[in-house]
Amino acid sequence: MSEQTIRLSVTGMMCAGCVSAVETALQAVTGVTQANVNLAERTAMVTGDFDPNAAVQAIKGAGFTAAVMQGRAAEAEKAAHEAAHYQQLWKRVWVAGVPGAFLMVGDMVLGILPGMEGAGRWFWLLTGLVTLGVMIYSGGHFYKGAWQQLKHRSSNMDTLIALGTGTAWLYSMLVVLFPNIVPSLARHAYFEAALVIIALVSFGNALEMRARGRTSEAIKSLMKLQPPIAHVIRNGEELDLPLEEVGLEETLRVRAGETIPLDGKLLEGQSHVDESMLTGESAPVAKNPGDAVTGGSMNGSGSFLMQVSHIGADTVLAQIIDMIRKAQSSKPQIARLADKVASVFVPVVVSIAILTFGLWYWLGPEPSLSYALVTSMTVLVIACPCALGLATPIAVIAGVGKAAQSGILIRNGEALQQAAKLDTIVLDKTGTITLGKPTLNAIHTADGQEADRLLQITASLERGSEHPLGAIIRAAAQDKGLADLPVTGFNALAGHGLQATIEGQTYFVGNTRLMQQQELTLDSWQTHLQALDQQGQTPVFLADSQQVLALFGIADTIKPDALASIQRLQAQGLEVIMLTGDRREVAEHIAQQVGIQTLHAEVLPADKSQVVADLQAQGRKVAMVGDGVNDAPALAQADVGVAIGAGTDVAIAAADITLMGSSLRGIADAITISKATNRTIWQNLFGAFVYNSLGIPVAAGILYPFTGLLLNPMIAGAAMALSSVTVVTNANRLARLNVSNQPKSGLGIEISDNN
């Protein structure tokens, strides 16, 4: 076997104590190197060189059930199981809630229920037996879970619920069967408390499950993107086959308006493809033969044939889903702190409940036994650490999901937490601040000459050239809709340029050496040449036999939204630094245009990581933003590595955060989401800790000597259930987070007369 990562569905987990028990069991399996259990999703991500069946058995040995999740069928089975469980929870609510409410209203509000003397005892005996049946149906999983935990010398939320409701039922039956063993004032049955507590906990679990479903919408929506079938061309025949039966290098037909099934490249036809699922950018992208297409993206109005390049888990969509799952299952440091607290929480609560019972029994007023029972039972119920266990994972799920919907892939919870602490952003220049592909940036013309006419002539002359600079000029002319002119006498001049004739006029296109060879003066062009040199632009001349007609400047272009995105980062209080191997003059020109004050130029790729390390040595929290390939050492050195670009396999593997689009605004968006997620985690943890810290003493009766107030166990059950719902609802607010998209601003082609 080799190292692998598998995903397990785990049923029976209710609280942070369950998470700790499952993780401990998994980490004891031979070969397991890492185990992350996600309470919110009820799943586990396990990594290492191990036997998956051994992992499943280890979880079963800890008192839970598990199954390996692979493929769509497993996901569908898990979804169906959760839907059935959701319906079952509501049945438990009604079955326990209706008789519990009847007893509570009939006894405490209306006073119509009989006493325990005489024939009334038979009513309460029957009530006790019915209550036992309801407890087994609606709360049987609590008692079963508590028993499993007891066998493993452990405890969790099931332990607290079982102890609280079980004690209430046993005491009540004792009062019914042997009323004389307790004072008359203490002869009260708590059957309604046991039933209502079970109903309220089940009610809270149902609401929590419903809210958790909304938190995982990012993965669900991504999974729905891939169609179930593909139109496969085999032996000249078109077949509709399930994706699982499609092989590598097979030919698929994609019709207008259909979703592209798998990754590949166009063989025939052309179209515009909506790749917003991948990049977060809504503008359709033109696709021609040879261009790559991604499974899950939406085809536009054109129809085409494509060749499959990736299938199954190797597709970009599958990798994105896998990365999101791993991130949502991982734990930042703050979660590990909560786990440590939760691991000792239940034993401490049980000890507090025992101490409470003893103090009330020995020191409390009469009927002291009744007071001791009520207070200890209330402590057990109100202390259930559901909210504590959900506080961090539910926020991480929501935060990572929100990021994915914005075209941002976050590798793990640690990166999500670290991004909120950043104070310095280091940007690579090429491909990050700039587009990474040269374009025509400037046209300087001789006096009296028309720029578009000269561009048309030059593009027509370049039609016979294979030089990449010629292709750039032709692309600029095509963008302007300039048609080619008839060209004759084409002659490529190696190392210099070309010579050709249009409408009887001989023209020359090339570099400075060609102009000098033709004995054409460049004195009046020196100012423009110096400016192009400082800006790192490559000069291309157009001349006839008499004079230089035009000077074209070709260079990498600043991204349209670079300036606005960098200003947004600076407005967040971050220092933005540019890092490049380019000449200082070029770097300073780019930095000035985008508002960057600090830069490091002429830095070799191998030395970029040292620049990041030097900044960290100053106590800074640094994010390195690069292309994920030649910047890999710096990305690894940084506190947070951010890969920006096309979302390739290499980029996804190289960084903590991957921006699937090319826009710089994703950096600020990622930081905004990170800060909001961290804030939500702290809010959730604060609420959970404060709830238990205040709730337990009140439940124990600390206010009774001063106010005569005792907390009813049913109120405690409602508060405990609603605390979990509050935590989940608070995390779901991240889905409505307004991640600002800044308006795009760019630099067009500069056109000037040479005067």
PDB file of C-alpha atoms in Angstrom, residues 56-179:
ATOM      1  CA  VAL A  56     -13.781   1.536   9.915  1.00  0.00           C
ATOM      2  CA  GLN A  57     -13.423  -1.151  12.576  1.00  0.00           C
ATOM      3  CA  ALA A  58     -11.551   1.246  14.872  1.00  0.00           C
ATOM      4  CA  ILE A  59     -14.441   3.704  14.712  1.00  0.00           C
ATOM      5  CA  LYS A  60     -16.930   0.924  15.403  1.00  0.00           C
ATOM      6  CA  GLY A  61     -14.787  -0.120  18.348  1.00  0.00           C
ATOM      7  CA  ALA A  62     -15.104   3.417  19.732  1.00  0.00           C
ATOM      8  CA  GLY A  63     -18.896   3.094  19.743  1.00  0.00           C
ATOM      9  CA  PHE A  64     -19.775   4.680  16.394  1.00  0.00           C
ATOM     10  CA  THR A  65     -20.476   3.437  12.875  1.00  0.00           C
ATOM     11  CA  ALA A  66     -18.515   4.320   9.755  1.00  0.00           C
ATOM     12  CA  ALA A  67     -18.282   3.635   6.027  1.00  0.00           C
ATOM     13  CA  VAL A  68     -15.776   4.540   3.315  1.00  0.00           C
ATOM     14  CA  MET A  69     -17.097   7.174   0.919  1.00  0.00           C
ATOM     15  CA  GLN A  70     -16.116   6.818  -2.735  1.00  0.00           C
ATOM     16  CA  GLY A  71     -17.794   8.231  -5.813  1.00  0.00           C
ATOM     17  CA  ARG A  72     -21.227   9.620  -6.482  1.00  0.00           C
ATOM     18  CA  ALA A  73     -23.050   6.577  -5.129  1.00  0.00           C
ATOM     19  CA  ALA A  74     -21.524   7.023  -1.678  1.00  0.00           C
ATOM     20  CA  GLU A  75     -22.386  10.714  -1.658  1.00  0.00           C
ATOM     21  CA  ALA A  76     -25.953   9.952  -2.728  1.00  0.00           C
ATOM     22  CA  GLU A  77     -26.206   7.267  -0.051  1.00  0.00           C
ATOM     23  CA  LYS A  78     -24.953   9.673   2.609  1.00  0.00           C
ATOM     24  CA  ALA A  79     -27.424  12.333   1.462  1.00  0.00           C
ATOM     25  CA  ALA A  80     -30.291   9.826   1.537  1.00  0.00           C
ATOM     26  CA  HIS A  81     -29.245   8.636   4.998  1.00  0.00           C
ATOM     27  CA  GLU A  82     -29.148  12.203   6.301  1.00  0.00           C
ATOM     28  CA  ALA A  83     -32.563  12.963   4.791  1.00  0.00           C
ATOM     29  CA  ALA A  84     -34.033   9.870   6.454  1.00  0.00           C
ATOM     30  CA  HIS A  85     -32.334  10.772   9.735  1.00  0.00           C
ATOM     31  CA  TYR A  86     -33.763  14.289   9.501  1.00  0.00           C
ATOM     32  CA  GLN A  87     -37.287  12.892   9.155  1.00  0.00           C
ATOM     33  CA  GLN A  88     -36.635  10.479  12.017  1.00  0.00           C
ATOM     34  CA  LEU A  89     -35.550  13.349  14.276  1.00  0.00           C
ATOM     35  CA  TRP A  90     -38.840  15.124  13.706  1.00  0.00           C
ATOM     36  CA  LYS A  91     -40.755  11.942  14.550  1.00  0.00           C
ATOM     37  CA  ARG A  92     -38.796  11.708  17.795  1.00  0.00           C
ATOM     38  CA  VAL A  93     -39.647  15.328  18.558  1.00  0.00           C
ATOM     39  CA  TRP A  94     -43.382  14.739  18.156  1.00  0.00           C
ATOM     40  CA  VAL A  95     -43.487  11.355  19.891  1.00  0.00           C
ATOM     41  CA  ALA A  96     -41.688  12.731  22.962  1.00  0.00           C
ATOM     42  CA  GLY A  97     -42.959  16.300  22.799  1.00  0.00           C
ATOM     43  CA  VAL A  98     -46.719  15.706  22.671  1.00  0.00           C
ATOM     44  CA  PRO A  99     -47.028  13.524  25.815  1.00  0.00           C
ATOM     45  CA  GLY A 100     -44.367  15.619  27.545  1.00  0.00           C
ATOM     46  CA  ALA A 101     -46.339  18.814  26.850  1.00  0.00           C
ATOM     47  CA  PHE A 102     -49.573  17.133  27.980  1.00  0.00           C
ATOM     48  CA  LEU A 103     -48.041  16.153  31.325  1.00  0.00           C
ATOM     49  CA  MET A 104     -46.400  19.532  31.829  1.00  0.00           C
ATOM     50  CA  VAL A 105     -49.538  21.579  31.038  1.00  0.00           C
ATOM     51  CA  GLY A 106     -51.920  19.177  32.769  1.00  0.00           C
ATOM     52  CA  ASP A 107     -49.904  19.066  35.984  1.00  0.00           C
ATOM     53  CA  MET A 108     -48.207  22.471  36.281  1.00  0.00           C
ATOM     54  CA  VAL A 109     -50.659  24.777  34.456  1.00  0.00           C
ATOM     55  CA  LEU A 110     -54.145  23.256  34.645  1.00  0.00           C
ATOM     56  CA  GLY A 111     -53.674  21.013  37.679  1.00  0.00           C
ATOM     57  CA  ILE A 112     -56.050  18.391  36.282  1.00  0.00           C
ATOM     58  CA  LEU A 113     -53.828  15.345  36.784  1.00  0.00           C
ATOM     59  CA  PRO A 114     -54.516  13.116  39.796  1.00  0.00           C
ATOM     60  CA  GLY A 115     -52.293  12.920  42.831  1.00  0.00           C
ATOM     61  CA  MET A 116     -50.192   9.902  43.731  1.00  0.00           C
ATOM     62  CA  GLU A 117     -52.461   8.652  46.474  1.00  0.00           C
ATOM     63  CA  GLY A 118     -54.971   5.863  45.953  1.00  0.00           C
ATOM     64  CA  ALA A 119     -56.125   5.242  42.402  1.00  0.00           C
ATOM     65  CA  GLY A 120     -53.935   8.095  41.168  1.00  0.00           C
ATOM     66  CA  ARG A 121     -50.919   5.887  41.635  1.00  0.00           C
ATOM     67  CA  TRP A 122     -52.159   3.610  38.794  1.00  0.00           C
ATOM     68  CA  PHE A 123     -52.342   6.608  36.467  1.00  0.00           C
ATOM     69  CA  TRP A 124     -48.758   7.576  37.262  1.00  0.00           C
ATOM     70  CA  LEU A 125     -47.560   3.990  37.044  1.00  0.00           C
ATOM     71  CA  LEU A 126     -49.063   3.709  33.552  1.00  0.00           C
ATOM     72  CA  THR A 127     -47.598   7.124  32.717  1.00  0.00           C
ATOM     73  CA  GLY A 128     -44.182   5.895  33.823  1.00  0.00           C
ATOM     74  CA  LEU A 129     -44.375   2.826  31.590  1.00  0.00           C
ATOM     75  CA  VAL A 130     -45.533   4.883  28.589  1.00  0.00           C
ATOM     76  CA  THR A 131     -42.757   7.372  29.299  1.00  0.00           C
ATOM     77  CA  LEU A 132     -40.222   4.526  29.297  1.00  0.00           C
ATOM     78  CA  GLY A 133     -41.452   3.361  25.883  1.00  0.00           C
ATOM     79  CA  VAL A 134     -41.250   6.882  24.489  1.00  0.00           C
ATOM     80  CA  MET A 135     -37.768   7.348  25.943  1.00  0.00           C
ATOM     81  CA  ILE A 136     -36.625   4.137  24.256  1.00  0.00           C
ATOM     82  CA  TYR A 137     -38.074   5.201  20.886  1.00  0.00           C
ATOM     83  CA  SER A 138     -37.174   8.898  20.883  1.00  0.00           C
ATOM     84  CA  GLY A 139     -34.032   8.795  23.021  1.00  0.00           C
ATOM     85  CA  GLY A 140     -32.766   5.239  22.666  1.00  0.00           C
ATOM     86  CA  HIS A 141     -29.711   6.390  20.726  1.00  0.00           C
ATOM     87  CA  PHE A 142     -28.662   8.514  23.730  1.00  0.00           C
ATOM     88  CA  TYR A 143     -28.693   5.525  26.073  1.00  0.00           C
ATOM     89  CA  LYS A 144     -27.050   3.234  23.542  1.00  0.00           C
ATOM     90  CA  GLY A 145     -24.323   5.814  22.933  1.00  0.00           C
ATOM     91  CA  ALA A 146     -23.790   6.343  26.655  1.00  0.00           C
ATOM     92  CA  TRP A 147     -23.451   2.588  27.175  1.00  0.00           C
ATOM     93  CA  GLN A 148     -20.901   2.318  24.363  1.00  0.00           C
ATOM     94  CA  GLN A 149     -18.917   5.173  25.879  1.00  0.00           C
ATOM     95  CA  LEU A 150     -19.066   3.581  29.315  1.00  0.00           C
ATOM     96  CA  LYS A 151     -17.682   0.317  27.900  1.00  0.00           C
ATOM     97  CA  HIS A 152     -14.730   2.295  26.528  1.00  0.00           C
ATOM     98  CA  ARG A 153     -14.349   4.206  29.793  1.00  0.00           C
ATOM     99  CA  SER A 154     -15.234   7.437  28.063  1.00  0.00           C
ATOM    100  CA  SER A 155     -18.091   9.921  28.051  1.00  0.00           C
ATOM    101  CA  ASN A 156     -19.793  12.383  25.739  1.00  0.00           C
ATOM    102  CA  MET A 157     -23.016  14.294  25.279  1.00  0.00           C
ATOM    103  CA  ASP A 158     -24.990  11.018  25.253  1.00  0.00           C
ATOM    104  CA  THR A 159     -23.674  10.383  28.762  1.00  0.00           C
ATOM    105  CA  LEU A 160     -25.071  13.675  30.039  1.00  0.00           C
ATOM    106  CA  ILE A 161     -28.476  13.246  28.370  1.00  0.00           C
ATOM    107  CA  ALA A 162     -28.779   9.630  29.515  1.00  0.00           C
ATOM    108  CA  LEU A 163     -27.817  10.470  33.097  1.00  0.00           C
ATOM    109  CA  GLY A 164     -30.145  13.471  33.269  1.00  0.00           C
ATOM    110  CA  THR A 165     -33.280  11.882  31.774  1.00  0.00           C
ATOM    111  CA  GLY A 166     -32.589   8.442  33.244  1.00  0.00           C
ATOM    112  CA  THR A 167     -32.258   9.879  36.720  1.00  0.00           C
ATOM    113  CA  ALA A 168     -35.511  11.814  36.282  1.00  0.00           C
ATOM    114  CA  TRP A 169     -37.388   8.637  35.251  1.00  0.00           C
ATOM    115  CA  LEU A 170     -35.897   6.441  37.975  1.00  0.00           C
ATOM    116  CA  TYR A 171     -36.637   8.987  40.691  1.00  0.00           C
ATOM    117  CA  SER A 172     -40.180   9.425  39.410  1.00  0.00           C
ATOM    118  CA  MET A 173     -40.841   5.659  39.372  1.00  0.00           C
ATOM    119  CA  LEU A 174     -39.374   5.410  42.858  1.00  0.00           C
ATOM    120  CA  VAL A 175     -41.820   8.063  44.062  1.00  0.00           C
ATOM    121  CA  VAL A 176     -44.749   6.269  42.354  1.00  0.00           C
ATOM    122  CA  LEU A 177     -43.882   2.786  43.666  1.00  0.00           C
ATOM    123  CA  PHE A 178     -42.562   3.723  47.113  1.00  0.00           C
ATOM    124  CA  PRO A 179     -43.952   7.151  47.992  1.00  0.00           C
TER     125      PRO A 179
END
